[in-house]
Structure formats: structure tokens, C-alpha cells
Coordinates of N, CA and C in Angstrom, one line a residue:
Chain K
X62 N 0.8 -1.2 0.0 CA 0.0 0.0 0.0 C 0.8 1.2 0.0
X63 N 0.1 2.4 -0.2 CA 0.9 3.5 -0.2 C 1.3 4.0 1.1
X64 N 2.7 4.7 1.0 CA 3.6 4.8 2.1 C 3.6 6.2 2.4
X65 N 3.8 7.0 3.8 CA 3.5 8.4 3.8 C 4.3 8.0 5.0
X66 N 5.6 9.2 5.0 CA 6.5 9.2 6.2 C 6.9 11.0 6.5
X67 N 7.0 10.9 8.0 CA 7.2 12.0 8.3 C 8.1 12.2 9.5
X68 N 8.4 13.3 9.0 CA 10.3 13.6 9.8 C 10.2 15.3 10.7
X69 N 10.5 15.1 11.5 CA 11.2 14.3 12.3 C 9.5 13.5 13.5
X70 N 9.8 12.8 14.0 CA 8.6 12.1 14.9 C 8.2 12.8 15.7
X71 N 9.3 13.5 16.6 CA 8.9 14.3 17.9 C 10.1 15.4 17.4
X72 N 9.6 16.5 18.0 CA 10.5 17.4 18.8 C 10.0 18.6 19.3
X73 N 11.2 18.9 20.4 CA 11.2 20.1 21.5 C 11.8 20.9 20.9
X74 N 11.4 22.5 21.0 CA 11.9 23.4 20.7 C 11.6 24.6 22.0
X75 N 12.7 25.6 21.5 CA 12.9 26.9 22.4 C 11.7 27.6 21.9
X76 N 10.8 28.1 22.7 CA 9.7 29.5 22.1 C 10.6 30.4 21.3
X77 N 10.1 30.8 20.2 CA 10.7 32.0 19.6 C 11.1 30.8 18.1
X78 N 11.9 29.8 18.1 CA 12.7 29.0 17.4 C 11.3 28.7 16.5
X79 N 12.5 28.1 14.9 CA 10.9 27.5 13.7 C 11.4 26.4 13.4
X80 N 10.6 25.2 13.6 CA 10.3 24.0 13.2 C 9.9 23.6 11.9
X81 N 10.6 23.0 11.1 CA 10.3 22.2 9.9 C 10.0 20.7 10.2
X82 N 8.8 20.3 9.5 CA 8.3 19.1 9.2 C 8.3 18.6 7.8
X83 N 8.6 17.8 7.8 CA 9.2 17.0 6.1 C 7.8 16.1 6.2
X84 N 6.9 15.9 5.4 CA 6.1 14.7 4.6 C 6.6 14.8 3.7
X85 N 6.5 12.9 3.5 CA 6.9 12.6 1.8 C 5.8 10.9 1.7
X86 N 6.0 10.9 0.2 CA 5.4 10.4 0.0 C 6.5 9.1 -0.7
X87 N 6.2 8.0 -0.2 CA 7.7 6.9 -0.4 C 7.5 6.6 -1.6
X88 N 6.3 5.6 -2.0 CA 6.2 4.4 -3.0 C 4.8 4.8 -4.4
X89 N 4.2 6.6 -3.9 CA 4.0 7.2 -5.0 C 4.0 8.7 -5.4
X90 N 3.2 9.0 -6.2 CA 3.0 10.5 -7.0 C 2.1 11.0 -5.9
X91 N 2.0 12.3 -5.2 CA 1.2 12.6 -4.9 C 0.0 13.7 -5.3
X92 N -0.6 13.7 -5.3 CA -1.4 14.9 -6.3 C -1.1 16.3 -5.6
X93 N -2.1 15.3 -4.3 CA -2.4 16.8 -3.1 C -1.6 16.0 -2.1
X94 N -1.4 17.1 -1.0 CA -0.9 17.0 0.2 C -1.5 17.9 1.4
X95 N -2.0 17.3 2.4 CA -2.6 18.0 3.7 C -2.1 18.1 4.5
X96 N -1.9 19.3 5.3 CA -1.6 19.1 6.8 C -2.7 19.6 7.8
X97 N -2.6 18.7 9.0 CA -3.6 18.9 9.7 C -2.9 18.5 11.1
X98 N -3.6 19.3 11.9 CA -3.7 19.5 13.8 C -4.2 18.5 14.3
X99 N -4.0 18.2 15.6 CA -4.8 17.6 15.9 C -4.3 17.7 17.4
X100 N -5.5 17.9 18.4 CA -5.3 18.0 19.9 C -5.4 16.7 20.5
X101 N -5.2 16.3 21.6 CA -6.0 15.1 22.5 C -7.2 14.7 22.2
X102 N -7.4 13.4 21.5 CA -8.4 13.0 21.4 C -9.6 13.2 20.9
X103 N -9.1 14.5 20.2 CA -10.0 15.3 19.0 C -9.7 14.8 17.5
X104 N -11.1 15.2 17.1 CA -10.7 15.1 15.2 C -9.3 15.9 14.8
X105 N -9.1 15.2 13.6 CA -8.3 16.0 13.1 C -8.7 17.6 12.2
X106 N -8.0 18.5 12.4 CA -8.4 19.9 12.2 C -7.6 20.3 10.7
X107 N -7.7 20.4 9.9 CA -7.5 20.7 8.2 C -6.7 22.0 8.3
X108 N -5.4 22.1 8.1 CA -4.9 23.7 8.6 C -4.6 23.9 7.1
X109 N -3.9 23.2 5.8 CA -4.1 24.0 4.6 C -4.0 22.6 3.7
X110 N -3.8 22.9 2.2 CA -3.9 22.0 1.5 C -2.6 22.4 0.2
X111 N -1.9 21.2 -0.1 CA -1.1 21.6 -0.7 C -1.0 20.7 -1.9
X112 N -0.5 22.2 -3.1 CA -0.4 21.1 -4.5 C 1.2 21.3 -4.9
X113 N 1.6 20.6 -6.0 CA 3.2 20.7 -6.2 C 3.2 21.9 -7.1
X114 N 4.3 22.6 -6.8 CA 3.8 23.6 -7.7 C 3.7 25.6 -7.4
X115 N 2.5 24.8 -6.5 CA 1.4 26.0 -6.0 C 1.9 26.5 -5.0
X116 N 0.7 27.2 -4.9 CA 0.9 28.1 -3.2 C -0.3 27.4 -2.4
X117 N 0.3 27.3 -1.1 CA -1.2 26.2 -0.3 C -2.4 27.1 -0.4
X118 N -3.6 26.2 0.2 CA -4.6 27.0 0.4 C -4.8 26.5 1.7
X119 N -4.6 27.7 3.0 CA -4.9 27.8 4.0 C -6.5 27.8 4.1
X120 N -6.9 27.1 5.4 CA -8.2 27.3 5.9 C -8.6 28.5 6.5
X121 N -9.8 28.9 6.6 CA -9.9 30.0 7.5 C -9.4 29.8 9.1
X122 N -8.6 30.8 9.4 CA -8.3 31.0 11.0 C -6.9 30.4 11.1
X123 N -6.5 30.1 9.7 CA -4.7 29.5 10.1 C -4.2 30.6 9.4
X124 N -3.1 30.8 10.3 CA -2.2 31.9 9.5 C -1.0 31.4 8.7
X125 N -1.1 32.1 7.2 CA -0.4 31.5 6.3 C 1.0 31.9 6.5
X126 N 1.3 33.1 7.2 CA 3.0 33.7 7.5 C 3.2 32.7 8.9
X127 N 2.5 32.7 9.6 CA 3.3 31.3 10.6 C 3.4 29.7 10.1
X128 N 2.5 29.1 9.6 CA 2.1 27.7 9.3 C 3.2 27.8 7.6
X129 N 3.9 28.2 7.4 CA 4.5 28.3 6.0 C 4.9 26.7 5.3
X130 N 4.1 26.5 4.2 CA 3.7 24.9 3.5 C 5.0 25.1 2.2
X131 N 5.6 24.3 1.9 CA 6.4 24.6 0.6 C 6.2 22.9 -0.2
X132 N 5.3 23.2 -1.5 CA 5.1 21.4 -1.9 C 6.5 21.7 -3.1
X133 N 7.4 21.2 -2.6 CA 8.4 21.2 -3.9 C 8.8 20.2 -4.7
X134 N 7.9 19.5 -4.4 CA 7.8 17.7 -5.6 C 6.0 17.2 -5.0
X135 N 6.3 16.2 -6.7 CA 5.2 15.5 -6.0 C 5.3 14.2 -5.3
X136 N 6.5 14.3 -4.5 CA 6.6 13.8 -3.1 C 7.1 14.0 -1.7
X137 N 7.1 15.3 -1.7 CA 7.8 16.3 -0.7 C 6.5 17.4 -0.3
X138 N 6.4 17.7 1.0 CA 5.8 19.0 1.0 C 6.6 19.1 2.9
X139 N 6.4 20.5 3.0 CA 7.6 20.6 4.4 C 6.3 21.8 4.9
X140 N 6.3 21.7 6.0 CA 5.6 22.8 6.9 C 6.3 23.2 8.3
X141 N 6.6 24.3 7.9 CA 7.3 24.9 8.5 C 6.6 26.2 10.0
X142 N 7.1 25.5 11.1 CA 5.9 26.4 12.1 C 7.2 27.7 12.8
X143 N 7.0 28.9 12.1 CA 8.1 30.1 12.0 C 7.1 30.5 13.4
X144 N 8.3 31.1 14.5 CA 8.6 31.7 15.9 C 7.2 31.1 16.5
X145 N 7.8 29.6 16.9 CA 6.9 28.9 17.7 C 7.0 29.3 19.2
X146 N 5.3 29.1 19.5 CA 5.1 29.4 20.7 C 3.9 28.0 21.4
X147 N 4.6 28.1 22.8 CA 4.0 27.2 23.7 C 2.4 26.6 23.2
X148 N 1.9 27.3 22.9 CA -0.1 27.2 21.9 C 0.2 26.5 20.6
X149 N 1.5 26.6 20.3 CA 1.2 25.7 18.9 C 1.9 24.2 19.7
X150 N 2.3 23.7 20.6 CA 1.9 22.6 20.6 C 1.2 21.6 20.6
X151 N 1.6 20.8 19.3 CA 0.1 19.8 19.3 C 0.9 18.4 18.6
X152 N -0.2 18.1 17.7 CA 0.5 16.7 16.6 C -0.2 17.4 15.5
X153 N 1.4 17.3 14.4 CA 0.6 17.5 13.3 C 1.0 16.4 12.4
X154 N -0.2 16.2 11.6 CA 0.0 14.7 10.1 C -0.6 15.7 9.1
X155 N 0.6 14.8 8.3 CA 0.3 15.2 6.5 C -0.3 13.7 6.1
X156 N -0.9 14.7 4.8 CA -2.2 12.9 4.1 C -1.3 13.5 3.3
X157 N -1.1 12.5 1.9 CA -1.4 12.4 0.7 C -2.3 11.6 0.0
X158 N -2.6 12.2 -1.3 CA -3.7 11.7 -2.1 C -2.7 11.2 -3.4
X159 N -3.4 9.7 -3.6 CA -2.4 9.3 -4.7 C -3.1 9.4 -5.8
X160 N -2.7 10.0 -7.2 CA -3.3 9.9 -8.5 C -4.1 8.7 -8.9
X161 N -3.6 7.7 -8.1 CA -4.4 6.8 -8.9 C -5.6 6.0 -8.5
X162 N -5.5 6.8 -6.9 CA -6.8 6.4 -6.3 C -7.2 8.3 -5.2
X163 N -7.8 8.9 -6.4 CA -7.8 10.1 -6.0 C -8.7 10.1 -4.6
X164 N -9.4 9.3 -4.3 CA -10.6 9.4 -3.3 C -9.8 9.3 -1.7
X165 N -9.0 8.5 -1.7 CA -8.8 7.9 -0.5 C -6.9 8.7 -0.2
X166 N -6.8 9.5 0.9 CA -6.0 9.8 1.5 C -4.8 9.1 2.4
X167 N -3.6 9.1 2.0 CA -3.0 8.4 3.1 C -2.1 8.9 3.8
X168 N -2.1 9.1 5.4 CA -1.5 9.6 6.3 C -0.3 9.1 7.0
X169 N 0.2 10.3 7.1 CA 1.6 10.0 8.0 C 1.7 9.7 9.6
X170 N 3.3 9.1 9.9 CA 2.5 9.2 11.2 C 2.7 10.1 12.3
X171 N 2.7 11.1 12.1 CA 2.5 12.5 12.4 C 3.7 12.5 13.4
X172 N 3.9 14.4 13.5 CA 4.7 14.9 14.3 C 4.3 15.3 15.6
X173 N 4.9 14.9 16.7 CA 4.7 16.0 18.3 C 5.5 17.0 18.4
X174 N 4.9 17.9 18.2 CA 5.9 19.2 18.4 C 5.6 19.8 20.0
X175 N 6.2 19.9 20.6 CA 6.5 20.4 22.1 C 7.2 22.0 22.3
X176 N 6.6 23.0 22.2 CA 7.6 24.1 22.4 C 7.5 24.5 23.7
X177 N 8.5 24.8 24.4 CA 8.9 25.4 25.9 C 8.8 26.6 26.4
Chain Y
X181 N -19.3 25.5 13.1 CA -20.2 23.3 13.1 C -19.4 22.8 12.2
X182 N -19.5 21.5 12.6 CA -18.5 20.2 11.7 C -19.3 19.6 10.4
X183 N -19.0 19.6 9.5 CA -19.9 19.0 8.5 C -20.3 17.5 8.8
X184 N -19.7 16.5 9.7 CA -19.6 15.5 9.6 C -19.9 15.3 11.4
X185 N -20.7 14.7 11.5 CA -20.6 14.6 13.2 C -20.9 13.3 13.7
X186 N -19.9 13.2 14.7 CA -19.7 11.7 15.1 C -20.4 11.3 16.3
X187 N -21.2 10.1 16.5 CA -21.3 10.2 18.0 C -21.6 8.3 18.3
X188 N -21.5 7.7 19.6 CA -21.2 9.3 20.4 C -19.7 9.4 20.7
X189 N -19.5 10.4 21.1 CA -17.8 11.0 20.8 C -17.3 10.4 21.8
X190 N -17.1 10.0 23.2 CA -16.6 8.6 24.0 C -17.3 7.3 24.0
X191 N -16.9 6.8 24.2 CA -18.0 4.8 24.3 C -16.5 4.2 25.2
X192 N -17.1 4.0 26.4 CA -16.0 2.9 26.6 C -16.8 1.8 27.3
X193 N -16.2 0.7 27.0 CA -17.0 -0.6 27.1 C -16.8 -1.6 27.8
X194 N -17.4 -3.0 27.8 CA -16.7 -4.0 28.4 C -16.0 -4.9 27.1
X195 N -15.1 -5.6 27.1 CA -14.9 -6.8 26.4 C -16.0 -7.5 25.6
X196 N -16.0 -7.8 24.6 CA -17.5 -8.6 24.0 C -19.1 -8.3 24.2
X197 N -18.7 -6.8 24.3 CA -20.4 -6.3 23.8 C -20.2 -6.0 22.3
X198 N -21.4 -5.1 22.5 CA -21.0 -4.7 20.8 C -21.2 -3.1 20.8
X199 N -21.3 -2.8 20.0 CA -21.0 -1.2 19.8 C -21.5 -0.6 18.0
X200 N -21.9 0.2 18.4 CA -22.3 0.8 16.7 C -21.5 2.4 16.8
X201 N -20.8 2.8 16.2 CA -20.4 4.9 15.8 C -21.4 5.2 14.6
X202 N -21.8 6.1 14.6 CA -22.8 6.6 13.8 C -21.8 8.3 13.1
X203 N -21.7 8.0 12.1 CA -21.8 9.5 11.7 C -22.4 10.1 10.6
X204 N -23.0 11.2 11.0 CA -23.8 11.9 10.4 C -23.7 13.5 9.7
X205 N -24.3 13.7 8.9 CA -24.1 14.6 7.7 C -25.8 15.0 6.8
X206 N -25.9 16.5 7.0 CA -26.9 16.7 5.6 C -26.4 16.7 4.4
X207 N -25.0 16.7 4.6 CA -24.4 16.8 3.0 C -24.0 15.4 2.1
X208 N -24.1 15.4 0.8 CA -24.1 14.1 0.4 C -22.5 14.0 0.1
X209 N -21.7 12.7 -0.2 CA -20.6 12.5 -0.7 C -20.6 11.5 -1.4
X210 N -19.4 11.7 -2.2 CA -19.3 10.7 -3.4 C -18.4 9.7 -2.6
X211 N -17.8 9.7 -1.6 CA -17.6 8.6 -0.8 C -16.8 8.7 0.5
X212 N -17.0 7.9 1.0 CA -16.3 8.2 2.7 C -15.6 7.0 3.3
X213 N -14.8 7.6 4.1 CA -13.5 6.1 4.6 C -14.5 6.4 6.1
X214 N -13.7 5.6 6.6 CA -13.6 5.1 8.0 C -11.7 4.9 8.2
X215 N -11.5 5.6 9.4 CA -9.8 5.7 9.9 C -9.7 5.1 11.6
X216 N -8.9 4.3 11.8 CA -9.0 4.2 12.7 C -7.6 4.3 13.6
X217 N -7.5 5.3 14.8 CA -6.3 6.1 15.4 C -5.9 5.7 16.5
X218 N -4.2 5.5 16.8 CA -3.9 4.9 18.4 C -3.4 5.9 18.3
X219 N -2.9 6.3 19.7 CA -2.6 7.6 20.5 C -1.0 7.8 20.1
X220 N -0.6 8.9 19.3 CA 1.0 9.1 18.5 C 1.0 8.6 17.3
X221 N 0.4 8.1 16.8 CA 0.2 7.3 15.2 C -0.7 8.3 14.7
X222 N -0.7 8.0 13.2 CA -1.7 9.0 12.4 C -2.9 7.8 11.7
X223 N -3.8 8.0 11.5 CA -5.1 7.1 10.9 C -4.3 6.8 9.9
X224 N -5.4 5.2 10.7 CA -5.3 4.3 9.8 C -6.4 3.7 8.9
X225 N -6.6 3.6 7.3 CA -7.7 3.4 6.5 C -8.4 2.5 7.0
X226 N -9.8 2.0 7.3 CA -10.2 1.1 7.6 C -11.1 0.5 6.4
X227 N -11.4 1.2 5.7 CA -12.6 1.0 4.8 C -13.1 2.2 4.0
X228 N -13.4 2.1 2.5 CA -14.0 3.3 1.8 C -15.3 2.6 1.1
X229 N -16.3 3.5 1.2 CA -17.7 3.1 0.8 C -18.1 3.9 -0.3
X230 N -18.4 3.6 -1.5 CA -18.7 4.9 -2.2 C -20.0 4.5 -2.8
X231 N -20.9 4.1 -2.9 CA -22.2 3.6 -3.3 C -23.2 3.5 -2.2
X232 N -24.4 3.9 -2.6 CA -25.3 4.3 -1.2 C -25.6 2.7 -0.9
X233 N -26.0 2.6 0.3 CA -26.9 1.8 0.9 C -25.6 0.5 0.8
X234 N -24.6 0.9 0.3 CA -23.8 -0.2 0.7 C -23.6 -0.7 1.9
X235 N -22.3 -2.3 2.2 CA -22.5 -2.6 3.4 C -21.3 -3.3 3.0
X236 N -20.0 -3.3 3.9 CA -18.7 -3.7 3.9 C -18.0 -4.3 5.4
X237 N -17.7 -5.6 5.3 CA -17.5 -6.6 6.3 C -16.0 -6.3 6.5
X238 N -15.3 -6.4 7.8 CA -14.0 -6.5 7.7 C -13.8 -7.2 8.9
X239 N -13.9 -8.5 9.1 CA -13.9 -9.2 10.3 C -14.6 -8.7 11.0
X240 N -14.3 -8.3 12.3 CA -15.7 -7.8 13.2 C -16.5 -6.7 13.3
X241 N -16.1 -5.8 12.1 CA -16.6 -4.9 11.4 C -17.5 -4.5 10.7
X242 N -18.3 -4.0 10.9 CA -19.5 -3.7 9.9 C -19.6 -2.3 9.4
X243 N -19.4 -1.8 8.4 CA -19.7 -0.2 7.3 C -20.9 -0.4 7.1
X244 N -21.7 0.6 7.1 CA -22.5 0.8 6.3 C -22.7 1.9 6.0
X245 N -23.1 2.2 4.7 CA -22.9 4.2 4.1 C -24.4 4.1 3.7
X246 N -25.3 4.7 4.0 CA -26.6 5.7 3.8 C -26.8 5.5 2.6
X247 N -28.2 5.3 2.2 CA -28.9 5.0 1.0 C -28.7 6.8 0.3
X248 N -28.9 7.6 1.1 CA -28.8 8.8 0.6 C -27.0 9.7 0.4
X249 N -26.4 8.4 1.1 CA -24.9 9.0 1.0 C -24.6 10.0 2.1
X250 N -25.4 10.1 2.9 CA -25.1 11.4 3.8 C -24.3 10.8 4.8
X251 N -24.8 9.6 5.6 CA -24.3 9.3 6.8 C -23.8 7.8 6.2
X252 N -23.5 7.5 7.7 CA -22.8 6.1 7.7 C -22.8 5.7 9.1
X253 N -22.4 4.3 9.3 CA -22.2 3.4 10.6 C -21.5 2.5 10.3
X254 N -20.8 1.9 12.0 CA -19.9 1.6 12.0 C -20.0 0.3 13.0
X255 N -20.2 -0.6 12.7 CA -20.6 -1.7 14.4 C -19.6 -2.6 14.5
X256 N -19.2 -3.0 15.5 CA -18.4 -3.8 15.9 C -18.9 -4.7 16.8
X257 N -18.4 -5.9 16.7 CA -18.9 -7.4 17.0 C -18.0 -7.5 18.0
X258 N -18.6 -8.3 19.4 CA -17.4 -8.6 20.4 C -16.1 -8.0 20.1
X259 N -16.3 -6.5 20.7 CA -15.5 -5.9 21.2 C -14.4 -6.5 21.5
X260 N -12.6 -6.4 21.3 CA -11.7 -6.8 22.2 C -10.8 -5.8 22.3
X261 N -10.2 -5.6 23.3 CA -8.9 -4.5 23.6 C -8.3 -3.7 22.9
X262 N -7.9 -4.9 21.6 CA -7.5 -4.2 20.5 C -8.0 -3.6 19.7
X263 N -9.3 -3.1 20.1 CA -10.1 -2.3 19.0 C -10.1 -1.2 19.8
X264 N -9.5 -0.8 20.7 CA -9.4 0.5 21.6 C -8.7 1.5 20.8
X265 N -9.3 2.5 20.5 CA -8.5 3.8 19.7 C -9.4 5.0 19.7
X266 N -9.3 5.7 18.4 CA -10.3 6.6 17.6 C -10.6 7.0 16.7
X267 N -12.1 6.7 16.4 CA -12.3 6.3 14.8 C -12.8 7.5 14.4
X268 N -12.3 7.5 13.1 CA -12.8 8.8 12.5 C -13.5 8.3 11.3
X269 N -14.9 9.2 10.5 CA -15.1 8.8 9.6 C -14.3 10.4 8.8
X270 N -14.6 10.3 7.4 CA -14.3 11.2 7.0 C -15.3 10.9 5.1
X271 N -15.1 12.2 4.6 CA -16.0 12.0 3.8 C -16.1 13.1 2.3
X272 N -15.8 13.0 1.1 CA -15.5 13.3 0.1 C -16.3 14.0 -0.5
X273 N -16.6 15.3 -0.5 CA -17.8 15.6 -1.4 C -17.5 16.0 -3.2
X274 N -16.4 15.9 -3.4 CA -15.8 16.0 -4.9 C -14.9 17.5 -4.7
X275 N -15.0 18.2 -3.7 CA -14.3 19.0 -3.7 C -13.5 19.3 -2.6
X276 N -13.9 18.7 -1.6 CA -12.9 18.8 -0.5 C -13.4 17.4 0.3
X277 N -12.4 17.5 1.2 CA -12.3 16.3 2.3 C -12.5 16.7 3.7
X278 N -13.6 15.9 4.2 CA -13.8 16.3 5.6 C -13.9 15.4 6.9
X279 N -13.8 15.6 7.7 CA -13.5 14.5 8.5 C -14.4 15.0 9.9
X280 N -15.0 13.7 10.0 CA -16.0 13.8 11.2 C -15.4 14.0 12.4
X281 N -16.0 14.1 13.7 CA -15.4 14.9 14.9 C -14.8 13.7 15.8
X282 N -14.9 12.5 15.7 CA -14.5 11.6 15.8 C -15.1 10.8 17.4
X283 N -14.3 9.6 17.4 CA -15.3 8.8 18.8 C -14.0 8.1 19.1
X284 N -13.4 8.0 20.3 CA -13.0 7.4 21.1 C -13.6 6.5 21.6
X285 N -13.1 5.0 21.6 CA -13.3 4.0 22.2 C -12.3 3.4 23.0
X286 N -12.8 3.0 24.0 CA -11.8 2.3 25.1 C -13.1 0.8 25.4
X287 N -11.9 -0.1 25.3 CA -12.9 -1.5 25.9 C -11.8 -2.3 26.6
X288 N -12.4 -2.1 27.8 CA -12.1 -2.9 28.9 C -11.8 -4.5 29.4
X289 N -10.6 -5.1 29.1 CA -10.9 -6.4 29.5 C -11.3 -7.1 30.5

């Protein structure tokens, strides 16, 4: 099946400091690429959507100058969380959508980000 | 509001009852998964239904997606341990992807 890996698994960071998250997509093409929040034991929360290529399209209420998405292949997209603060800790997972089964998403196994 | 709503949003159980998640929607989709989540891991596919009134078996599993496509259910047969997580449905309407509010289950040995 298709493979969706994400780097780094966990990490702590200093407040103020920016965290990059790498999804990729192993064993295909991806069309689209999502990233999404997710708190304790809540749904997952849709922060933007990304094509290769493009510029994301953020949801309402995420900010696109902090949350900064870069899809630079179609199997790479990196999200980047610029002058992290203590509130942005959470888990975040990227999906990808594979061309050849556009319907069905497959997800990474997300990052814990911890800021201090 | 959530386009997709799950309920009920905790269930925790004993060993070998049974259990149904229900999620529900006025909106229609052209098709919807079932994910199911352990705590640090990201969803896992369980099942995609895209034809109404369908019905899809996966061992002690039961899908079933709405004659009208809006909703869906989700039953599970003698509950065991290892079905402890949180299931999300989520659901396609041809232009975007949305994902129900989800239901925690815990079952008890």
C-alpha cells in the first residue's frame, strides 16, 4: 500500500525558534498534500492543502505567514511552524492523495511538536 | 459546526459487547472512509464506501454508508482491547475532504 513518512517524529523546541516538518510520499505521486492539527483525542483539524507547484490554500483562521507549506515535488511538501510558541503545541500529520486512487488519503504518522 | 458529526464522541466498554459509531451529515458524498487512530500514530484506512446503501464486512466490522450518502455506521462485534482507539469517519464531497469529529473508544478487559 501506499507509504507516507514524516520527519522528524517528535521534537522540543525553544519559544521563539521555527520547526520544519518533512512529509513525503515513499512508494507514489502525490497529487495533493494536507496538513492537519490535531489536539487530545479530537478530530483531526484541516490547517491547509497543498499542490506541487502551487501556493497552499490555507483554511480560515490558520495563519499562512506562521504555518508556511512549501510542496516542492510531488513527493515532498515541508511545513514549516516560524517563531513557535507554547499554543502551537500539538500533533501534526500530513495525508497524501495518490493519482491513482484520488478518493482515499493516506496519512503520516505525524509529528509531536512540544515548544517550551 | 463540523460538517460531519460523530457520535457518540466517547464509548467505553466492556470486552465482548457490541458497539455501533454513527456518523452523520446533511451533506451528500461521493464517498467516505472510516480511519482508525492509536494515540502518537496517524489514521489508519479502515474501509472506503462509495455507493449508497452499501454494506462492507471486515472481520468484526461492519460499514455501512446511507442510502442517501449522507451518513454512515460503523458496528463492531465482540469488542476486544484491541479495538481500543479513535475512529474517525471522514467524507468526500468531490471538492474537498472532511473528517468527522471523531469517537473514542476504550474497551475494557
Amino acid at each position: 500500500g501506499a507509504v507516507v513518512s514524516q520527519h522528524p517524529s517528535r521534537v522540543i523546541c525553544k519559544s521563539g525558534t521555527s520547526v520544519k516538518i518533512e512529509c513525503r510520499s515513499l512508494d507514489f505521486q502525490a497529487t495533493t498534500m494536507f496538513w492537519y492539527r490535531q489536539f487530545p483525542k479530537q478530530s483531526l483539524m484541516l490547517m491547509a492543502t497543498s499542490n506541487e507547484g502551487s501556493k497552499a490554500t490555507y483554511e480560515q483562521g490558520v495563519e499562512k505567514d506562521k504555518f508556511l507549506i512549501n510542496h516542492a515535488s510531488l513527493t515532498l511538501s515541508t511545513l514549516t511552524v516560524t517563531s513557535a510558541h507554547p499554543e502551537d503545541s500539538s500533533f501534526y500529520i500530513c495525508s497524501a492523495n495518490s493519482r491513482a486512487v484520488t478518493d482515499t488519503q493516506y496519512f503520516g504518522p505525524g509529528t509531536r511538536l512540544t515548544v517550551l | 459546526t463540523q460538517l460531519l458529526e460523530q457520535s457518540p464522541q466517547f464509548l467505553s466498554i466492556q470486552e465482548g459487547e457490541n458497539l455501533t459509531v454513527y456518523c452523520n451529515s446533511s451533506s451528500v458524498f461521493s464517498s467516505l472512509q472510516w480511519y482508525r487512530q492509536e494515540p502518537g500514530e496517524g489514521p489508519v484506512l479502515l474501509v472506503t464506501v462509495v455507493t449508497g446503501g452499501e454494506v462492507k464486512k471486515l472481520k468484526r466490522l461492519t460499514f455501512q454508508f446511507g442510502d442517501a450518502r449522507k451518513d454512515s455506521s460503523l458496528h463492531i462485534t465482540a469488542a476486544q482491547p484491541g479495538d481500543t482507539g479513535l475512529y474517525l469517519c471522514a467524507g468526500d464531497t468531490g471538492n474537498q475532504f472532511y473528517f468527522g469529529t471523531g469517537t473514542s473508544l476504550t474497551v475494557i478487559p
